XYZ file of C-alpha atoms in Angstrom:
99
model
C -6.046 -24.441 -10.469
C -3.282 -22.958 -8.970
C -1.021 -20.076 -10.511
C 2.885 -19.440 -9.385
C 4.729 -17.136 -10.741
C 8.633 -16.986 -10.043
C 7.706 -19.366 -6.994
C 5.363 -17.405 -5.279
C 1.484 -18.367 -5.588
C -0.834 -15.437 -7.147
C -4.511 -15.851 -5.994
C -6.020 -12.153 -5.868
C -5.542 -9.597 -8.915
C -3.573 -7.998 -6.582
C -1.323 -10.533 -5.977
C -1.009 -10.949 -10.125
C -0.005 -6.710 -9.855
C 2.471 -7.307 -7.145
C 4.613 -9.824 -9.058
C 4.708 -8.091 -12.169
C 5.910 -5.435 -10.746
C 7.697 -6.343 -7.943
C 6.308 -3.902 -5.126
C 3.636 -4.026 -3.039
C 0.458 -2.129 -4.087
C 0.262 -0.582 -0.948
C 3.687 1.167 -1.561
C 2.460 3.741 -4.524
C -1.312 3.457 -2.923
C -0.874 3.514 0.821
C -3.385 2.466 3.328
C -5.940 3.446 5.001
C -4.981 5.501 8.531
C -1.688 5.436 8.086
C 0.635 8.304 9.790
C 2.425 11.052 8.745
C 5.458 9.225 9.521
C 4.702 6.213 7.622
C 3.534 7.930 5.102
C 6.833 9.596 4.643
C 8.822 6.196 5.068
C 6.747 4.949 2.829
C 7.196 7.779 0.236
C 11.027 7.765 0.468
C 11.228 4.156 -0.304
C 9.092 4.284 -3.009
C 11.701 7.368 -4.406
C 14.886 5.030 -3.864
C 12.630 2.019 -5.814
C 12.004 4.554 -8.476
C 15.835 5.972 -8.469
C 17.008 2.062 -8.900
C 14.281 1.318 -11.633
C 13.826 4.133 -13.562
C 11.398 1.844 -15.947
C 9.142 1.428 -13.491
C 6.464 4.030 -14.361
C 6.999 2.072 -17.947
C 6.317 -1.394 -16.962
C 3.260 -0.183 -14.050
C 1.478 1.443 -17.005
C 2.318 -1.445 -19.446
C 1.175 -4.203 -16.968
C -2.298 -1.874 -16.498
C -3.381 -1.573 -20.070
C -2.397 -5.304 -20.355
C -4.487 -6.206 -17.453
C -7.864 -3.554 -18.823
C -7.098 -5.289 -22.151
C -7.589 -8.829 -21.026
C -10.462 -7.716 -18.639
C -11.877 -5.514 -21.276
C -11.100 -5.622 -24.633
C -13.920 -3.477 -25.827
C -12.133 -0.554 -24.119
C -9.161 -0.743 -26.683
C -11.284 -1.334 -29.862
C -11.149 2.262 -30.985
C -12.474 3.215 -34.271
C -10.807 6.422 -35.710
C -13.470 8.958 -37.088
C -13.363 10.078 -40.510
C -11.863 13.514 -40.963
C -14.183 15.780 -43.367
C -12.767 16.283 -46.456
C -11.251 19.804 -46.871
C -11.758 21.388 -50.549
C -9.921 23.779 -51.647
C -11.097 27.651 -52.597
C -10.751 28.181 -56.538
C -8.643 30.861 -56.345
C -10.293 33.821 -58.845
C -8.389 33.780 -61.993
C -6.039 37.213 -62.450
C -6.135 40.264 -64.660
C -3.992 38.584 -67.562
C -4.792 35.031 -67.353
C -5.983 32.795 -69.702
C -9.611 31.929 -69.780
């Protein structure tokens, strides 16, 4: 079975990452060996992506959690622990008060 999305064909999770968010991986992650120099090209165009698409640190961390959610739901099944119950102090009554 084959998946496309928007025409192009996804076969690797990292293809799957690339179309949802439009960049190549190796943009924000770099590779391995790469020089100074290209590690500064690549830097700057990842700043004018991020200047055009101000959402984009939105959508990346909305298309991870979807991704660890469908991969691992067990991650996201979070059961909230039960506060103790606080009482509070009887307050000692007064000179004058009623018994």
């Amino acid at each position: 079975m084959r998946t496309f999305i928007g025409g192009h064909q996804a076969v690797t999770p990292d293809d799957f990452i690339e179309l949802a968010l439009g960049t190549p991986l190796e943009l924000w992650l770099g590779v391995e060996g790469e020089s100074e120099v290209e590690r500064a090209a690549r830097l700057d165009a990842a700043r004018d992506i991020l200047a055009d698409n101000p959402q984009l640190p939105d959508d990346a961390s909305r298309v991870a959690a979807e991704a660890i959610e469908a991969r691992m739901p067990e991650l996201f099944n979070v059961v909230p622990l039960a506060r103790p119950v606080r009482r509070r102090r009887r307050r000692p009554l007064g000179k004058g008060a009623a018994a």
